[in-house]
PDB file of C-alpha atoms in Angstrom:
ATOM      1  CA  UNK D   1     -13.542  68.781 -65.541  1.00 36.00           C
ATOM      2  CA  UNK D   2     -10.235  68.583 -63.664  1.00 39.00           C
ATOM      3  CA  UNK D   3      -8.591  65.047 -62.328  1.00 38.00           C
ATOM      4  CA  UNK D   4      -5.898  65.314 -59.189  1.00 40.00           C
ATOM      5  CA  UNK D   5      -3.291  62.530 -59.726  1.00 41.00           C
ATOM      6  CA  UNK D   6      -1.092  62.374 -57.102  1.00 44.00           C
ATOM      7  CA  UNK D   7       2.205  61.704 -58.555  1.00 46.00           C
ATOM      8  CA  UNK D   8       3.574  59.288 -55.692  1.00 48.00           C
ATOM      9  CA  UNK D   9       1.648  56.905 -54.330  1.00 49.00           C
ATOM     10  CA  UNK D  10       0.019  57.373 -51.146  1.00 50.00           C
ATOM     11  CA  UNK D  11       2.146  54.868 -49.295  1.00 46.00           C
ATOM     12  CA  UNK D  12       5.544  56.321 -50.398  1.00 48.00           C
ATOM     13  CA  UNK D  13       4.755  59.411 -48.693  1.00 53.00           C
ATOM     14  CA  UNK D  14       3.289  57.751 -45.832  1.00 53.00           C
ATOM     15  CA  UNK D  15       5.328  57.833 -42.232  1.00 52.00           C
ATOM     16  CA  UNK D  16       7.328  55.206 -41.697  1.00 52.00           C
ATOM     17  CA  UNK D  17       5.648  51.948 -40.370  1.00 52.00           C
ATOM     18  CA  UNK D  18       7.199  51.900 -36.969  1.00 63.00           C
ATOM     19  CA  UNK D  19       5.007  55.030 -36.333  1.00 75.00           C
ATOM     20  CA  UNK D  20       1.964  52.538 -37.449  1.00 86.00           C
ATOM     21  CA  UNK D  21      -0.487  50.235 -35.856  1.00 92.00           C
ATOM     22  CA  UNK D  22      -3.633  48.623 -37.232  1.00 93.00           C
ATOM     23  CA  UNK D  23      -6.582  48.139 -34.847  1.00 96.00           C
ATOM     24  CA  UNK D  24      -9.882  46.666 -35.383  1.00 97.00           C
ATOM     25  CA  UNK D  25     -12.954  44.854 -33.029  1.00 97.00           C
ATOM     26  CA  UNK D  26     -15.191  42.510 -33.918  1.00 97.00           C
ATOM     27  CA  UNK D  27     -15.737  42.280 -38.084  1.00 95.00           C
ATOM     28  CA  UNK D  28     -13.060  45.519 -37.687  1.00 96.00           C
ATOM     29  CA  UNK D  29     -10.703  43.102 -36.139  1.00 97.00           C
ATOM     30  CA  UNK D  30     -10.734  39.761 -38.874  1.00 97.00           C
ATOM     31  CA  UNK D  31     -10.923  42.983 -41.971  1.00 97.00           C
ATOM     32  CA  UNK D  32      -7.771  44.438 -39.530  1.00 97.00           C
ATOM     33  CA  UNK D  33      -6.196  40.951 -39.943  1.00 98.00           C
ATOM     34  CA  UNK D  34      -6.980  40.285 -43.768  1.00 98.00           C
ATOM     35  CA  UNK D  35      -5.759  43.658 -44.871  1.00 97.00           C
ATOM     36  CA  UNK D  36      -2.411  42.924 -43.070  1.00 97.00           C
ATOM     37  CA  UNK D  37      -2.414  39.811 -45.035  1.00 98.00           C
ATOM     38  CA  UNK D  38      -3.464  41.899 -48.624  1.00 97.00           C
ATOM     39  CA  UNK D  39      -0.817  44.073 -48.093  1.00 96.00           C
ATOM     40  CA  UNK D  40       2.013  42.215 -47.608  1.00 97.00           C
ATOM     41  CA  UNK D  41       0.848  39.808 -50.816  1.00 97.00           C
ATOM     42  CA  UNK D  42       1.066  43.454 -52.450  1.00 96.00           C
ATOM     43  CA  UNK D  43       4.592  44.160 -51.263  1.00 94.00           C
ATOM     44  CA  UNK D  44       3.155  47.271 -49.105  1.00 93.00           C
ATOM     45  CA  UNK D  45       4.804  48.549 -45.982  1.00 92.00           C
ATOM     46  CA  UNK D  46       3.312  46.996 -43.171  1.00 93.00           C
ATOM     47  CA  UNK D  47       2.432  48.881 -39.596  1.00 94.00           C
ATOM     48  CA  UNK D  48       4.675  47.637 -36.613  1.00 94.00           C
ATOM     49  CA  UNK D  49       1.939  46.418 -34.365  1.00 96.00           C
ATOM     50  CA  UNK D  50      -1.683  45.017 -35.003  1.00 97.00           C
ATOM     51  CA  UNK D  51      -4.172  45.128 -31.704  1.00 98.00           C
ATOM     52  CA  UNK D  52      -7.543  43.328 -32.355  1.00 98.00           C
ATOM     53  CA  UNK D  53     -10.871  43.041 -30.452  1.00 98.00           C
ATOM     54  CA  UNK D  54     -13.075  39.567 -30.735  1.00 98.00           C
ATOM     55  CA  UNK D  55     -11.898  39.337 -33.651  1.00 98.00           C
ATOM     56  CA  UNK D  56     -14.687  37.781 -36.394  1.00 97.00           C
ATOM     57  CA  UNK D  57     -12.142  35.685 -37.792  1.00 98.00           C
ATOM     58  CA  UNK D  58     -13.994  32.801 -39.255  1.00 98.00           C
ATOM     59  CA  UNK D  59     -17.128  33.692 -41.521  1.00 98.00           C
ATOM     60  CA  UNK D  60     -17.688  29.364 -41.986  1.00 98.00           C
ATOM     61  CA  UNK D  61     -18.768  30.027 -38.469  1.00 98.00           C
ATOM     62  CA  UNK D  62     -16.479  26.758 -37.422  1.00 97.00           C
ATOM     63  CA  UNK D  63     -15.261  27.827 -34.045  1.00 97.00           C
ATOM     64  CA  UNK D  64     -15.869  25.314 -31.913  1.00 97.00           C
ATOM     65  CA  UNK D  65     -17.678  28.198 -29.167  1.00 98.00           C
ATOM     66  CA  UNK D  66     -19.897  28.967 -31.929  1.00 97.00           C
ATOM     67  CA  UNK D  67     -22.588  26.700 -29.808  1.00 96.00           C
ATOM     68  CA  UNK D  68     -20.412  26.125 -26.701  1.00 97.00           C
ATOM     69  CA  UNK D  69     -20.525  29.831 -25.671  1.00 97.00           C
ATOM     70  CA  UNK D  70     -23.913  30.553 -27.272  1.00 96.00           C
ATOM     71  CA  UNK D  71     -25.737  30.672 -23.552  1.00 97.00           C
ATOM     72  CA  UNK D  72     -23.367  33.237 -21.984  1.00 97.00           C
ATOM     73  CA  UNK D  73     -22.735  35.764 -25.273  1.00 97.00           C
ATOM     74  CA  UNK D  74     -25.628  37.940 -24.838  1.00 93.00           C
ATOM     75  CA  UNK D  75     -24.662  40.336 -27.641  1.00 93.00           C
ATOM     76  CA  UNK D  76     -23.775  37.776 -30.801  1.00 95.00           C
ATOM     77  CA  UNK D  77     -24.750  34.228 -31.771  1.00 95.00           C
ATOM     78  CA  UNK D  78     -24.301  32.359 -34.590  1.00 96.00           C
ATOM     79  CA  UNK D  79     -27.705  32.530 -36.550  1.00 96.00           C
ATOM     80  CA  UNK D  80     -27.185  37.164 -36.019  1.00 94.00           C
ATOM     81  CA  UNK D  81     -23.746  36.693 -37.896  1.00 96.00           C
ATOM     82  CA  UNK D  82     -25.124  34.153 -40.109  1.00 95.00           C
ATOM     83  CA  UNK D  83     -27.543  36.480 -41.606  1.00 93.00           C
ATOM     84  CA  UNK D  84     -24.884  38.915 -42.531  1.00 92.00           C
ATOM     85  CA  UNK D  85     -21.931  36.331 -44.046  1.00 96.00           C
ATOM     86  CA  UNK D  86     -23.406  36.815 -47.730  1.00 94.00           C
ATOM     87  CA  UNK D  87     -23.043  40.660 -47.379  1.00 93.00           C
ATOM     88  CA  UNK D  88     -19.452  39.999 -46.669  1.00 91.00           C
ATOM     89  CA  UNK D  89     -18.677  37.570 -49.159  1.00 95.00           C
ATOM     90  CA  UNK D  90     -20.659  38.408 -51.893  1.00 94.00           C
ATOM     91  CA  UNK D  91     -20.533  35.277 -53.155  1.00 94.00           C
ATOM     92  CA  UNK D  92     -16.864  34.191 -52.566  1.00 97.00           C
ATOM     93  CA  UNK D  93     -15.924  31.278 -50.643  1.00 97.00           C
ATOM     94  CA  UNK D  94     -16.382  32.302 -47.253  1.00 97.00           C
ATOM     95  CA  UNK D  95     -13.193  29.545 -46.459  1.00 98.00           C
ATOM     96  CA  UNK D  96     -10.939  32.595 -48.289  1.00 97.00           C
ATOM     97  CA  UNK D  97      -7.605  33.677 -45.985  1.00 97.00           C
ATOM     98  CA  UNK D  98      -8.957  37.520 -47.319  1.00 97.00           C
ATOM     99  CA  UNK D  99     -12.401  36.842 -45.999  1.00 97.00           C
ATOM    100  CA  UNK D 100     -11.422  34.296 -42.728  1.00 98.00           C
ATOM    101  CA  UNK D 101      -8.028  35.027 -41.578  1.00 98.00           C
ATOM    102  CA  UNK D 102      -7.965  31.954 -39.460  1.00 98.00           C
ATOM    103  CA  UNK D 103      -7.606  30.493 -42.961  1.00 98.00           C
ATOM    104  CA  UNK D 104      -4.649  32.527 -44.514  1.00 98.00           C
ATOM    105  CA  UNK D 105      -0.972  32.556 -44.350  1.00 98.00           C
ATOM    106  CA  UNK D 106      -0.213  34.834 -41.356  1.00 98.00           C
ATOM    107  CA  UNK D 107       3.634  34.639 -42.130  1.00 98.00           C
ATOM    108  CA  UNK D 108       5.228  37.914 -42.037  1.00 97.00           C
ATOM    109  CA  UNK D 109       2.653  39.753 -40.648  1.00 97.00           C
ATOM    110  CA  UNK D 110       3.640  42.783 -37.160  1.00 96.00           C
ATOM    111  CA  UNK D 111       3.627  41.637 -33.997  1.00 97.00           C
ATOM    112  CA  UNK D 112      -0.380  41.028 -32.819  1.00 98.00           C
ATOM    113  CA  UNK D 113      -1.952  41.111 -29.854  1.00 98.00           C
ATOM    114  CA  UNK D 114      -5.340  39.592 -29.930  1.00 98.00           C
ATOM    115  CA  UNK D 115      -7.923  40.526 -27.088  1.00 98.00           C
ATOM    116  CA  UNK D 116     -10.994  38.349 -26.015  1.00 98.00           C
ATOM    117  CA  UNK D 117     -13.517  37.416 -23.497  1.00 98.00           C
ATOM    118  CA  UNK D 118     -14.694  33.988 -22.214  1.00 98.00           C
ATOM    119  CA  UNK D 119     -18.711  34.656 -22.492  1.00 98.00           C
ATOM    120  CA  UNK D 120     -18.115  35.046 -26.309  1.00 97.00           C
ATOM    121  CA  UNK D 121     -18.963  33.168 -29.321  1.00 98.00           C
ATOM    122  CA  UNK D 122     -16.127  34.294 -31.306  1.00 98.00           C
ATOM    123  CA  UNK D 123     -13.992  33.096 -28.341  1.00 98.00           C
ATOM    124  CA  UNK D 124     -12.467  30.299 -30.783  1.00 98.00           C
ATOM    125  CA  UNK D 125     -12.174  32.385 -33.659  1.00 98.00           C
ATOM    126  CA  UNK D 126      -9.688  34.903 -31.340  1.00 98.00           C
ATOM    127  CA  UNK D 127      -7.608  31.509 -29.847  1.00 98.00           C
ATOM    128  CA  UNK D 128      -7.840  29.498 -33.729  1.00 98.00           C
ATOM    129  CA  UNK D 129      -6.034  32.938 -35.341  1.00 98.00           C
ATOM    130  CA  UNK D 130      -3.621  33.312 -32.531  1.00 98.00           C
ATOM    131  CA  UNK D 131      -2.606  29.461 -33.180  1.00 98.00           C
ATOM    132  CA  UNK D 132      -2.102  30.594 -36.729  1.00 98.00           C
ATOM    133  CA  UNK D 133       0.153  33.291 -36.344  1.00 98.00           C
ATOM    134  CA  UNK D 134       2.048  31.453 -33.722  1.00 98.00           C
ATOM    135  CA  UNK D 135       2.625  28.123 -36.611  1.00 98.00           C
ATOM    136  CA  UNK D 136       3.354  31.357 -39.280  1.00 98.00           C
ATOM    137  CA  UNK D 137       6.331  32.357 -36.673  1.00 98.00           C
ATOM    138  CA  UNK D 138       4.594  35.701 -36.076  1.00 98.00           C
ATOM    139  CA  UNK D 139       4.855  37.404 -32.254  1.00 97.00           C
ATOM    140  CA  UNK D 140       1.410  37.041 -30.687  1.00 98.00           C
ATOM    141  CA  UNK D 141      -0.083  37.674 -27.359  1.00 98.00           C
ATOM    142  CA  UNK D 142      -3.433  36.011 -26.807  1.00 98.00           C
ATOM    143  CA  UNK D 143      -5.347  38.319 -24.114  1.00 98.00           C
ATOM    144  CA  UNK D 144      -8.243  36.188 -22.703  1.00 98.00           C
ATOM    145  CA  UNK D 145     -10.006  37.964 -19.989  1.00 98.00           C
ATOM    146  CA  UNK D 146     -12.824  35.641 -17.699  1.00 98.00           C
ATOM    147  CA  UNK D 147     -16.580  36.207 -17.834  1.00 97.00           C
ATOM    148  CA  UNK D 148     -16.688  39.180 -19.695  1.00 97.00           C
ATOM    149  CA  UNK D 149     -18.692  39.994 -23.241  1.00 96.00           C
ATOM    150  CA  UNK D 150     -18.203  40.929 -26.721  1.00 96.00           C
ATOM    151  CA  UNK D 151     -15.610  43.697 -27.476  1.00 96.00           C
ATOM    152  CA  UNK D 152     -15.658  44.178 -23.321  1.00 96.00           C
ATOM    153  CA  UNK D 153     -13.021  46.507 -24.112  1.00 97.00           C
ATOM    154  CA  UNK D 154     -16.033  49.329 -25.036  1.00 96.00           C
ATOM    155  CA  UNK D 155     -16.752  49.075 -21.468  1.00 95.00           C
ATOM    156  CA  UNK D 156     -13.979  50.622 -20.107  1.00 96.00           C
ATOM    157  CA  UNK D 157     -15.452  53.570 -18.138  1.00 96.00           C
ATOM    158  CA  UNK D 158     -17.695  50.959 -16.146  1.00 96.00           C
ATOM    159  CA  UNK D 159     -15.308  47.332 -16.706  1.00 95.00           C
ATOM    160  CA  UNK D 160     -12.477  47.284 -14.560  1.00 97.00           C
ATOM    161  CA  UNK D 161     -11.585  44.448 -16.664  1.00 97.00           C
ATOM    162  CA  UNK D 162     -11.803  46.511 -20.080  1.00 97.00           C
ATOM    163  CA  UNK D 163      -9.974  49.157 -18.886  1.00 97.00           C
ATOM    164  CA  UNK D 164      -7.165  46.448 -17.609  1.00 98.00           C
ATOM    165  CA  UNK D 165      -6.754  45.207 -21.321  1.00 97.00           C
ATOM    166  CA  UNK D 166      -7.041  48.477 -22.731  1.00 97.00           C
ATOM    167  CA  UNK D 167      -3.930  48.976 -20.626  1.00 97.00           C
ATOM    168  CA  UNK D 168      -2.044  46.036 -21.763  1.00 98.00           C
ATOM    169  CA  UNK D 169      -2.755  46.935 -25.497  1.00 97.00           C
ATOM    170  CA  UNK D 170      -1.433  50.208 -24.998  1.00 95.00           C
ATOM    171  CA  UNK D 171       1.745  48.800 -23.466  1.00 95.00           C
ATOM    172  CA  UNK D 172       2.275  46.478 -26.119  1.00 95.00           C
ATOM    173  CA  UNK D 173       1.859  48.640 -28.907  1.00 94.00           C
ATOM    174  CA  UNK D 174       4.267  51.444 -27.099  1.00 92.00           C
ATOM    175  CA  UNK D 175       6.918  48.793 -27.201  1.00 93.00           C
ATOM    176  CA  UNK D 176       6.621  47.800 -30.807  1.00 92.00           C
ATOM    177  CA  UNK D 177       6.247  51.628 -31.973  1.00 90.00           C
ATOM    178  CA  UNK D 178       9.339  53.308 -31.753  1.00 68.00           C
ATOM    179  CA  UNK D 179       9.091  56.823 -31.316  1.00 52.00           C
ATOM    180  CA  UNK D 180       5.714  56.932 -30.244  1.00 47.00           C
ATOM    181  CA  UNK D 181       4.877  59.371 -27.145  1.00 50.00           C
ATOM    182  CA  UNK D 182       3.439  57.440 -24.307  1.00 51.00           C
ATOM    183  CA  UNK D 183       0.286  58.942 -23.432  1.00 49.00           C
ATOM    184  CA  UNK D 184      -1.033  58.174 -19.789  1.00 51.00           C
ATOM    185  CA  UNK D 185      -4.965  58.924 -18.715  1.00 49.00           C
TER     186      UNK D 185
END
């Protein structure tokens, strides 16, 4: 039987972070958030721009849009990502900055830019992390768009609207990655 072992690890051969961004939507978007957080407690370079997508942010389900929104959000609700919370957690606290980022110490995280819609449930998990990056001094841009659903930003070919905020995520991430060729549709 033969082992490889590299003998650097992966991220000392990795490109340099301002050639980096993190991206996540939905449960992507809180684990995009919490493995910021992970790997700057681990001293690990850190990308130069985050972009997240209704982010599920909260996994005590606390947000106060949880039942507010529940009427318009025609794709989650509280009782579908209640059912799933223990599969996350696996039996941790589910109040845990790794597990709810609207929990943990943002400080020192990349600039973010956090993108949601108004007919969501997970509208107050988006504006409750933006609040706590803004109190950790870290550059955010809250993107709310009106009347539009979950993750709208998957409708782009037939949402003006996510095709709009795909836009301004691509802008903001060109001007936090240096050296990155703009790409245009």
């Amino acid at each position: 039987m033969m082992l490889w072992r590299p003998t650097k690890p992966c991220w000392a051969t990795a490109p340099p972070r301002r050639t980096l961004s993190s991206a996540g939507e939905s449960a992507g978007g809180g684990l995009a958030v919490a493995t910021l957080v992970n790997a700057r407690d681990h001293g690990l370079p850190l990308p130069a721009a985050a972009f997240v997508m209704s982010p599920y942010a909260d996994l005590t389900l606390a947000g106060a849009t949880m039942d507010a929104k529940r009427e318009v959000d025609v794709l989650m609700s509280r009782e579908n990502l209640q059912s799933r919370v223990s599969d996350y957690t696996s039996g941790h606290d589910a109040a845990l900055g790794l597990i709810s980022p609207v929990f943990a110490d943002l400080s020192g995280l990349p600039p973010l830019i956090i993108q949601v819609g108004t007919h969501e449930v997970l509208l107050d998990d988006a504006v409750r992390l933006a609040r706590q990056a803004a109190i950790a001094d870290v550059e955010v841009t809250l993107d709310v768009t009106p009347r539009v659903p979950h993750v709208f930003q998957s409708f782009s070919a037939i949402l003006d609207e996510g095709a709009a905020a795909l836009d301004r995520a691509g802008q903001f991430l060109s001007a936090h990655l240096a050296g990155a060729e703009r790409v245009t549709a």
